[in-house]
Short mmCIF file of C-alpha atoms and ligand atoms in Angstrom, two decimals:
data_model
loop_
_atom_site.label_atom_id
_atom_site.label_comp_id
_atom_site.label_asym_id
_atom_site.label_seq_id
_atom_site.Cartn_x
_atom_site.Cartn_y
_atom_site.Cartn_z
CA UNK A 15 84.77 133.61 142.14
CA UNK A 16 82.61 135.91 140.06
CA UNK A 17 79.66 134.66 138.04
CA UNK A 18 81.52 135.30 134.82
CA UNK A 19 84.52 133.16 135.90
CA UNK A 20 82.21 130.30 136.88
CA UNK A 21 80.44 130.57 133.56
CA UNK A 22 83.78 130.46 131.71
CA UNK A 23 84.91 127.36 133.65
CA UNK A 24 81.66 125.56 132.87
CA UNK A 25 81.86 126.63 129.22
CA UNK A 26 85.48 125.48 128.82
CA UNK A 27 84.66 122.19 130.53
CA UNK A 28 81.76 121.62 128.13
CA UNK A 29 83.97 122.45 125.14
CA UNK A 30 86.68 120.07 126.36
CA UNK A 31 84.11 117.30 126.81
CA UNK A 32 82.67 117.93 123.35
CA UNK A 33 86.16 117.89 121.82
CA UNK A 34 86.98 114.64 123.59
CA UNK A 35 83.71 112.96 122.60
CA UNK A 36 83.63 114.14 118.99
CA UNK A 37 87.32 113.98 118.00
CA UNK A 38 89.26 111.84 120.50
CA UNK A 39 87.11 109.00 121.81
CA UNK A 40 87.69 105.83 119.77
CA UNK A 41 85.07 103.68 121.47
CA UNK A 42 83.17 101.59 122.11
CA UNK A 43 86.41 99.80 122.97
CA UNK A 44 84.57 96.55 123.71
CA UNK A 45 83.35 96.22 120.11
CA UNK A 46 84.21 92.61 119.23
CA UNK A 47 87.02 92.05 116.73
CA UNK A 48 85.96 90.75 113.31
CA UNK A 49 88.41 88.27 111.94
CA UNK A 50 89.77 87.70 108.46
CA UNK A 51 90.04 84.03 107.49
CA UNK A 52 93.28 84.52 105.60
CA UNK A 53 93.60 80.80 104.75
CA UNK A 54 90.18 80.86 103.06
CA UNK A 55 91.00 84.15 101.34
CA UNK A 56 94.26 82.73 99.95
CA UNK A 57 92.45 79.61 98.74
CA UNK A 58 89.91 81.84 96.99
CA UNK A 59 92.74 83.78 95.34
CA UNK A 60 93.88 80.50 93.74
CA UNK A 61 90.35 79.33 92.87
CA UNK A 62 90.16 80.98 89.44
CA UNK A 63 92.87 79.64 87.14
CA UNK A 64 94.96 82.06 85.12
CA UNK A 65 97.66 84.68 85.51
CA UNK A 66 97.50 86.79 88.64
CA UNK A 67 98.02 90.58 88.46
CA UNK A 68 101.61 91.73 88.06
CA UNK A 69 101.55 95.18 89.67
CA UNK A 70 99.60 98.00 91.30
CA UNK A 71 99.42 101.57 90.01
CA UNK A 72 97.66 104.57 91.56
CA UNK A 73 96.29 107.83 90.22
CA UNK A 74 95.52 110.67 92.67
CA UNK A 75 92.50 112.59 91.42
CA UNK A 76 91.86 115.30 94.03
CA UNK A 77 92.80 116.16 97.60
CA UNK A 78 91.91 118.22 100.63
CA UNK A 79 93.67 118.83 103.90
CA UNK A 80 91.73 118.00 107.03
CA UNK A 81 92.61 117.51 110.70
CA UNK A 82 93.85 113.93 111.16
CA UNK A 83 91.38 113.39 114.01
CA UNK A 84 88.44 113.71 111.62
CA UNK A 85 89.37 110.43 109.90
CA UNK A 86 91.30 108.86 112.80
CA UNK A 87 89.91 109.64 116.26
CA UNK A 88 92.46 110.73 118.84
CA UNK A 89 95.26 111.54 116.39
CA UNK A 90 95.07 115.32 116.93
CA UNK A 91 94.46 118.35 114.78
CA UNK A 92 97.59 118.08 112.60
CA UNK A 93 96.54 118.43 108.97
CA UNK A 94 96.66 115.35 106.77
CA UNK A 95 96.06 115.08 103.03
CA UNK A 96 92.87 113.18 102.24
CA UNK A 97 93.10 112.19 98.60
CA UNK A 98 90.69 110.64 96.13
CA UNK A 99 92.90 107.85 94.84
CA UNK A 100 92.12 105.37 92.07
CA UNK A 101 93.99 102.08 91.72
CA UNK A 102 94.77 99.81 88.80
CA UNK A 103 95.90 96.20 88.99
CA UNK A 104 98.04 95.30 85.99
CA UNK A 105 96.72 92.21 84.23
CA UNK A 106 97.17 90.59 80.83
CA UNK A 107 93.62 91.55 79.78
CA UNK A 108 93.54 95.32 80.27
CA UNK A 109 93.80 95.64 84.02
CA UNK A 110 91.36 95.83 86.92
CA UNK A 111 90.30 99.27 88.15
CA UNK A 112 89.59 99.67 91.88
CA UNK A 113 87.57 102.72 92.99
CA UNK A 114 87.67 105.01 89.92
CA UNK A 115 86.95 108.17 91.94
CA UNK A 116 84.60 111.03 91.13
CA UNK A 117 83.84 113.85 88.71
CA UNK A 118 85.16 117.39 89.11
CA UNK A 119 81.70 118.70 90.08
CA UNK A 120 81.26 116.06 92.80
CA UNK A 121 84.82 116.69 94.03
CA UNK A 122 84.04 120.39 94.40
CA UNK A 123 80.79 119.65 96.24
CA UNK A 124 82.69 117.43 98.71
CA UNK A 125 85.36 120.07 99.31
CA UNK A 126 88.14 118.29 97.39
CA UNK A 127 90.53 120.66 95.65
CA UNK A 128 93.37 120.42 93.10
CA UNK A 129 91.21 118.30 90.82
CA UNK A 130 93.45 116.69 88.21
CA UNK A 131 91.60 116.49 84.90
CA UNK A 132 94.51 114.65 83.32
CA UNK A 133 94.23 111.94 85.98
CA UNK A 134 90.49 111.81 85.38
CA UNK A 135 90.98 111.20 81.65
CA UNK A 136 93.58 108.58 82.47
CA UNK A 137 91.17 106.74 84.82
CA UNK A 138 88.43 106.86 82.17
CA UNK A 139 90.92 105.24 79.79
CA UNK A 140 91.73 102.64 82.44
CA UNK A 141 88.02 101.77 82.58
CA UNK A 142 87.81 101.67 78.75
CA UNK A 143 90.63 99.13 78.57
CA UNK A 144 89.89 97.25 81.81
CA UNK A 145 88.70 93.69 82.08
CA UNK A 146 86.96 94.49 85.38
CA UNK A 147 85.96 97.44 87.59
CA UNK A 148 85.67 97.01 91.37
CA UNK A 149 84.46 99.24 94.21
CA UNK A 150 85.24 99.06 97.92
CA UNK A 151 81.84 100.68 98.47
CA UNK A 152 79.28 102.75 96.65
CA UNK A 153 79.95 106.26 97.96
CA UNK A 154 80.21 108.85 95.24
CA UNK A 155 83.94 109.55 95.80
CA UNK A 156 84.58 105.90 94.87
CA UNK A 157 82.02 105.25 92.10
CA UNK A 158 81.26 108.69 90.60
CA UNK A 159 83.74 108.51 87.71
CA UNK A 160 82.21 105.19 86.73
CA UNK A 161 78.60 106.42 86.78
CA UNK A 162 79.62 109.57 84.88
CA UNK A 163 81.79 107.74 82.34
CA UNK A 164 81.17 109.29 78.88
CA UNK A 165 81.10 105.76 77.38
CA UNK A 166 79.15 104.28 80.29
CA UNK A 167 77.31 101.69 78.24
CA UNK A 168 80.57 100.17 77.04
CA UNK A 169 82.07 99.88 80.56
CA UNK A 170 79.02 99.02 82.67
CA UNK A 171 79.30 95.29 81.99
CA UNK A 172 82.76 95.17 83.56
CA UNK A 173 81.64 96.40 86.99
CA UNK A 174 81.15 93.98 89.86
CA UNK A 175 78.30 95.55 91.82
CA UNK A 176 76.82 93.70 94.78
CA UNK A 177 73.12 93.59 95.63
CA UNK A 178 73.85 95.52 98.80
CA UNK A 179 75.57 98.31 96.93
CA UNK A 180 72.48 98.90 94.83
CA UNK A 181 70.10 98.27 97.70
CA UNK A 182 71.41 100.60 100.32
CA UNK A 183 72.68 103.61 98.42
CA UNK A 184 70.00 104.05 95.82
CA UNK A 185 69.81 107.77 96.51
CA UNK A 186 73.41 108.19 95.45
CA UNK A 187 73.08 106.41 92.14
CA UNK A 188 72.11 108.62 89.31
CA UNK A 189 70.69 108.17 85.83
CA UNK A 190 73.23 105.55 84.82
CA UNK A 191 72.48 103.37 87.83
CA UNK A 192 69.32 102.22 86.05
CA UNK A 193 71.45 100.66 83.34
CA UNK A 194 73.44 98.53 85.76
CA UNK A 195 71.14 95.57 85.42
CA UNK A 196 71.61 92.57 87.64
CA UNK A 197 73.62 93.21 90.76
CA UNK A 198 75.58 90.20 91.95
CA UNK A 199 74.96 88.18 95.07
CA UNK A 200 78.42 87.84 96.57
CA UNK A 201 79.68 85.29 99.09
CA UNK A 202 81.47 86.63 102.21
CA UNK A 203 84.71 85.66 100.45
CA UNK A 204 84.28 85.78 96.67
CA UNK A 205 87.01 85.30 94.08
CA UNK A 206 86.42 87.47 90.99
CA UNK A 207 89.66 87.05 89.05
CA UNK A 208 92.92 85.11 89.47
CA UNK A 209 94.48 86.47 92.65
CA UNK A 210 91.61 88.91 93.33
CA UNK A 211 89.06 88.29 96.10
CA UNK A 212 86.19 90.43 97.41
CA UNK A 213 85.63 90.23 101.17
CA UNK A 214 82.35 91.51 102.57
CA UNK A 215 83.13 93.89 105.45
CA UNK A 216 79.87 95.71 106.29
CA UNK A 217 80.32 98.71 108.57
CA UNK A 218 81.36 101.90 106.81
CA UNK A 219 78.40 101.07 104.55
CA UNK A 220 76.26 97.92 104.79
CA UNK A 221 77.83 96.69 101.53
CA UNK A 222 81.45 97.74 102.08
CA UNK A 223 84.05 95.33 100.75
CA UNK A 224 87.76 94.92 101.08
CA UNK A 225 89.68 93.72 98.06
CA UNK A 226 92.43 91.18 98.57
CA UNK A 227 95.04 90.96 95.81
CA UNK A 228 97.84 88.46 95.41
CA UNK A 229 100.26 89.31 92.64
CA UNK A 230 102.04 86.72 90.50
CA UNK A 231 105.14 87.60 92.56
CA UNK A 232 103.32 86.50 95.73
CA UNK A 233 103.04 90.04 97.15
CA UNK A 234 99.71 90.48 98.93
CA UNK A 235 97.57 93.61 99.31
CA UNK A 236 94.31 94.31 101.08
CA UNK A 237 92.46 97.40 99.84
CA UNK A 238 90.66 98.45 102.99
CA UNK A 239 88.26 101.02 101.53
CA UNK A 240 86.95 103.63 103.95
CA UNK A 241 87.11 101.21 106.88
CA UNK A 242 90.73 102.39 106.96
CA UNK A 243 90.80 105.70 105.11
CA UNK A 244 94.18 106.46 106.68
CA UNK A 245 97.05 104.11 107.45
CA UNK A 246 96.79 104.88 111.19
CA UNK A 247 93.19 103.62 111.28
CA UNK A 248 94.45 100.04 111.09
CA UNK A 249 97.76 100.69 112.83
CA UNK A 250 96.42 102.00 116.17
CA UNK A 251 93.58 100.85 115.51
CA UNK A 252 91.19 103.79 115.65
CA UNK A 253 88.04 104.58 113.66
CA UNK A 254 86.86 107.89 112.24
CA UNK A 255 85.95 110.55 114.78
CA UNK A 256 82.41 110.53 116.13
CA UNK A 257 82.01 113.92 114.50
CA UNK A 258 82.34 112.22 111.11
CA UNK A 259 81.14 108.68 111.86
CA UNK A 260 78.09 109.59 113.93
CA UNK A 261 77.10 112.96 112.45
CA UNK A 262 78.53 113.91 109.06
CA UNK A 263 78.76 110.52 107.32
CA UNK A 264 77.05 107.97 109.59
CA UNK A 265 78.47 104.45 109.70
CA UNK A 266 78.15 101.34 111.89
CA UNK A 267 80.94 102.34 114.25
CA UNK A 268 81.18 99.13 116.35
CA UNK A 269 81.43 97.10 113.11
CA UNK A 270 84.16 99.38 111.73
CA UNK A 271 86.08 99.13 115.03
CA UNK A 272 85.72 95.34 114.83
CA UNK A 273 87.17 95.23 111.32
CA UNK A 274 90.02 97.57 112.32
CA UNK A 275 90.91 95.26 115.21
CA UNK A 276 90.79 92.40 112.71
CA UNK A 277 93.11 94.26 110.32
CA UNK A 278 95.63 94.92 113.07
CA UNK A 279 95.62 91.27 114.14
CA UNK A 280 95.92 90.17 110.49
CA UNK A 281 98.88 92.48 109.93
CA UNK A 282 100.65 91.26 113.07
CA UNK A 283 100.53 87.69 111.81
CA UNK A 284 101.24 88.54 108.15
CA UNK A 285 103.89 91.25 108.19
CA UNK A 286 104.38 91.30 104.40
CA UNK A 287 100.69 91.85 103.66
CA UNK A 288 100.18 95.50 102.69
CA UNK A 289 96.98 97.10 103.97
CA UNK A 290 96.16 99.86 101.49
CA UNK A 291 94.22 102.77 103.03
CA UNK A 292 91.67 104.41 100.71
CA UNK A 293 92.32 108.14 101.15
CA UNK A 294 95.82 108.40 102.62
CA UNK A 295 97.65 110.52 100.04
CA UNK A 296 100.54 111.14 102.46
CA UNK A 297 101.03 107.38 102.93
CA UNK A 298 100.84 106.42 99.28
CA UNK A 299 103.23 109.16 98.10
CA UNK A 300 105.70 108.46 100.92
CA UNK A 301 105.53 104.67 101.20
CA UNK A 302 103.67 103.36 98.14
CA UNK A 303 106.82 102.74 96.09
CA UNK A 304 108.35 100.72 98.96
CA UNK A 305 105.41 98.33 98.68
CA UNK A 306 105.41 98.19 94.88
CA UNK A 307 102.54 100.68 94.44
CA UNK A 308 103.61 103.00 91.62
CA UNK A 309 102.28 106.42 90.64
CA UNK A 310 100.83 106.08 87.13
CA UNK A 311 103.68 106.87 84.70
CA UNK A 312 101.43 109.33 82.83
CA UNK A 313 101.20 111.46 86.00
CA UNK A 314 104.81 111.31 87.11
CA UNK A 315 105.99 114.61 85.69
CA UNK A 316 103.45 116.68 87.53
CA UNK A 317 100.67 115.78 89.87
CA UNK A 318 98.83 118.76 91.38
CA UNK A 319 98.11 116.64 94.45
CA UNK A 320 101.76 116.49 95.59
ZN1 LIG B 423 85.69 107.64 100.60
#
C-alpha cells in the first residue's frame, strides 16, 4: 500500500471517529435519570385556587433548517426545521405567555430566517395583555422579545424571573435587565397560577425550568424548554450532539441526559401528558392540533415558517 493510501485510510478513520463523537454519541449513557414527582406537581397545580387555563396557542416567529443530529445526537443529517416558537396559555385574565422569542436582529445573528414581523407584533400584544410571562430559560431566543419590548416598563412586572436566571446569564441581559428588580427564589416545584407549575430542571442552563400546565379540561402539558428542543430528544431519549452541547452552546450534558430519561419514564406512565419540545416546528405544525395546540388565529392565513 502506498503512503498516500495509508494516509487516506488514517484520515478517513479520524473523520469517522470525529463524526461519531461529535454528532452520534449520546453518552454518557450511565448518567443517572432525574425523576419528575408527578404527584407533587399535580398537587401544586391545584394549590392556587381559580380557573385553570383553557387552551394553548403557538406563534412561530422564525426558523432555520439544520441537520437533525445537531439537536438530537445520532438521528442523522436529515434536515429538520428548528423554529423559534412562542406559546400562549388562554386564561380569563389576559393569558400567560411562555417564551416570547427574540427580535429580528437577534434572529438574524443566530442564523434564523423567515422572520415573521406580524408574529412578533402579535407576541408583543400577547405580553401587553398577559397576566404573566414565563421563560423556560434565559437564552436570548427565549427572552429577547421580552427584553426588547417597546413598552418594557409596563410588562416587566408580569415576568417570573428566577434568581438563577439573572445570576448565570448576566452577559445576555441587556439594558432592560437592570429594570427587572427582584428576581424570585423558586422552589423545585413552584405553582405560579392555577394549573401552572414551574419545575426546576438545571442542565441546559443552570436555571432551566420546565413548565407544567393542566388545563380546565384536565389535559396536561409539560413545556420542556431546550432540554428537549425536538420531540425525539425525549422519545429516544437523546441529547443534543456534542458538537452543540460541548462546543457551540455548552450545557451540563449528564444533567440533560438525566432529565431526558426522566421525561421518557414520565411519558411511559402518563400517556396523555403532552411533552412540548421548544424548537420543533415540524412537530408542532404536524401534531400540535392533535394535542389541542392551535396556531394563533391571526397567523393562520399565512405563516412564512410553513
Ligand atoms: Zn432555544
